[in-house]
Coordinates of C-alpha atoms in Angstrom, one line a residue:
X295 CA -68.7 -85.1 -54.2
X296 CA -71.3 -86.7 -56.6
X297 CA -72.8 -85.4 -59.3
X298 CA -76.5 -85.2 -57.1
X299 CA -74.9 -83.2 -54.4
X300 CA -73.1 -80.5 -56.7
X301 CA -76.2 -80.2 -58.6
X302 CA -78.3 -79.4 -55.0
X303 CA -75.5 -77.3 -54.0
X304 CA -75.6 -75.2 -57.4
X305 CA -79.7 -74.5 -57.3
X306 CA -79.5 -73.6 -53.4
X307 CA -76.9 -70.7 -54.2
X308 CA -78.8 -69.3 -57.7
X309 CA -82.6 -69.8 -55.7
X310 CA -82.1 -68.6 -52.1
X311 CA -86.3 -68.5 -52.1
X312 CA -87.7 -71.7 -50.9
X313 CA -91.4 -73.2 -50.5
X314 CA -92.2 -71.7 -47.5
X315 CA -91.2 -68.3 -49.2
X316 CA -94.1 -68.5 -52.2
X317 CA -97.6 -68.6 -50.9
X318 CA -100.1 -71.4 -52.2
X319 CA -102.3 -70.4 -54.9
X320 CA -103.6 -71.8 -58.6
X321 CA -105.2 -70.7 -61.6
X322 CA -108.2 -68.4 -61.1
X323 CA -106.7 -66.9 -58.3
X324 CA -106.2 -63.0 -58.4
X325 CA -102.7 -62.1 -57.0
X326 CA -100.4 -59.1 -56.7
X327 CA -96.8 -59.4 -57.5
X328 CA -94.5 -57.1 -56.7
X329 CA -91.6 -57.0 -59.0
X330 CA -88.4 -55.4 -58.2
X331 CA -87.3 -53.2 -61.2
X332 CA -83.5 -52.2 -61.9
X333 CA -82.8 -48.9 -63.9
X334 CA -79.1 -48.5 -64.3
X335 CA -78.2 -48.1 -60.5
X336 CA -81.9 -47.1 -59.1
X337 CA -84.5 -49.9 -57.8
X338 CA -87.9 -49.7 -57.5
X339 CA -90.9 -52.1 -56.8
X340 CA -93.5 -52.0 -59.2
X341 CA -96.7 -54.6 -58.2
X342 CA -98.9 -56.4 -61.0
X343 CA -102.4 -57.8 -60.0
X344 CA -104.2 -60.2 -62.1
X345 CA -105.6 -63.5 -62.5
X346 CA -103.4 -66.4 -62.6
X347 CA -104.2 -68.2 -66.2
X348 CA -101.5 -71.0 -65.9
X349 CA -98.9 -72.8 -64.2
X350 CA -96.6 -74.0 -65.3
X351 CA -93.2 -76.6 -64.8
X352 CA -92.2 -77.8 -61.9
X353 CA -89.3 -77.4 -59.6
X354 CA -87.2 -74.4 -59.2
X355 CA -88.0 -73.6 -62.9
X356 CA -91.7 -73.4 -62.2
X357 CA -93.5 -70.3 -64.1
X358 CA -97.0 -68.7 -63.7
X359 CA -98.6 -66.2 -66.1
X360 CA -100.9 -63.4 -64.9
X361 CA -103.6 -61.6 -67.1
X362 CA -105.1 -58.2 -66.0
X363 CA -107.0 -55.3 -68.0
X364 CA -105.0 -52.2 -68.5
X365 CA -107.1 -49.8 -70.4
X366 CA -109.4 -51.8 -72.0
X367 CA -105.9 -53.8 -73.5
X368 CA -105.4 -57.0 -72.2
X369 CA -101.6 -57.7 -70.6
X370 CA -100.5 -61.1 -69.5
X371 CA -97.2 -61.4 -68.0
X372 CA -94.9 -64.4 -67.3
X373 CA -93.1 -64.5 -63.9
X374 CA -90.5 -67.2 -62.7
X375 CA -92.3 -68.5 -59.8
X376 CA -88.7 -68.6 -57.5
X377 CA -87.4 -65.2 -59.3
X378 CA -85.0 -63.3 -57.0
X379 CA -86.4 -60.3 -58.2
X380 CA -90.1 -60.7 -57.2
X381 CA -90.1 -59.0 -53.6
X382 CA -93.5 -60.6 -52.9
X383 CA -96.5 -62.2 -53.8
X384 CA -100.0 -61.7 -52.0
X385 CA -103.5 -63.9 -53.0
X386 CA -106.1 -61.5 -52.8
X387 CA -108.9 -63.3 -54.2
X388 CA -109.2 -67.5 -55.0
X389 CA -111.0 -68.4 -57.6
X390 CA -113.3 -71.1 -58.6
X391 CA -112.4 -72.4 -62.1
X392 CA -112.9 -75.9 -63.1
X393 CA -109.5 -76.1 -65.7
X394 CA -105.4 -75.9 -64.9
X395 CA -105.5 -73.6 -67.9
X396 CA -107.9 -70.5 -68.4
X397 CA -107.2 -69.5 -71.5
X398 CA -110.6 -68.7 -72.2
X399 CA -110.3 -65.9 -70.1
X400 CA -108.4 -64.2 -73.3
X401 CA -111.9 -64.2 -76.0
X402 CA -114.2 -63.0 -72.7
X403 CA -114.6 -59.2 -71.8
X404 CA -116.5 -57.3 -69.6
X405 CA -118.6 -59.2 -66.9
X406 CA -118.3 -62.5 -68.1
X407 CA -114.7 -62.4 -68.0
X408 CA -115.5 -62.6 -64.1
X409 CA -114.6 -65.8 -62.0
X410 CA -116.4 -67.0 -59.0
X411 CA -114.9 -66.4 -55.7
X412 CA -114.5 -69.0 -53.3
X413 CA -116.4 -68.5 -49.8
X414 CA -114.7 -68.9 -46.7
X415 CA -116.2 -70.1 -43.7
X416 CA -115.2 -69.6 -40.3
X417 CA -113.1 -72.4 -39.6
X418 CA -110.7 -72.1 -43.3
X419 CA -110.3 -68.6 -42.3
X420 CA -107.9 -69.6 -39.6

C-alpha cells in the first residue's frame, strides 16, 4: 500500500460526512447548526443560527465561523465544517455580500448590521 492510499484510507474512517452531506452555502448566508452536545453520558442537540462571516481552509479540515446576537452581546462561533458532532446544517436565508470575509459585520449594530437577501425566482426555486 502507498503512502496516497493509506492517507485516503485514514481521512475516510475519522470523516464518515462527505460533500453531498454539507449543504452549499457562503459568507452572508444565515444558517442554523445543530450541534450535538456530550455531558458525561447524556446527549443533546443544541442549534446555533447566525450569519456565516468566513470560510475558511479547504479539504476535510475546512472551518466556517458563525456570528449571531445574544442579548445585545455579540457571539461568533467556529465550527469544523465535516465535524462528526454537527447533526445538521440548514441555510435559512442567503445573503448578498460583496467580500469572502465580513468582518465588518463585528463594528455594525442594530439595522445596519442587516445583509441583503437574495431573491428567488421561480425557476432557482426548483
Amino acid at each position: 500500500m502507498n503512502k496516497d492510499a493509506i492517507i485516503k484510507l485514514v481521512n475516510e474512517q475519522m470523516w464518515p460526512k462527505t460533500d453531498a452531506d454539507v449543504p452549499s452555502f457562503k459568507a452572508g448566508d444565515t444558517i442554523t447548526v445543530s450541534y450535538k452536545i456530550v455531558e458525561g453520558n447524556k446527549e443533546r442537540v443544541q442549534s446555533f443560527r447566525g450569519v456565516v462571516i468566513q470560510i475558511k481552509g479547504s479539504g476535510k479540515t475546512k472551518m466556517f465561523t458563525i456570528r449571531k446576537i445574544s442579548n445585545g452581546v455579540g457571539v461568533e462561533r467556529i465550527f469544523p465544517l465535516y465535524s462528526p458532532h454537527i447533526d445538521k446544517i440548514e441555510v435559512n436565508k442567503i445573503g448578498v455580500v460583496r467580500r469572502a470575509r465580513i468582518y465588518y459585520l463585528r463594528d455594525l449594530t442594530g439595522k445596519k448590521a442587516r445583509i441583503k437577501e437574495k431573491r428567488m425566482t421561480r425557476t432557482e426555486k426548483k
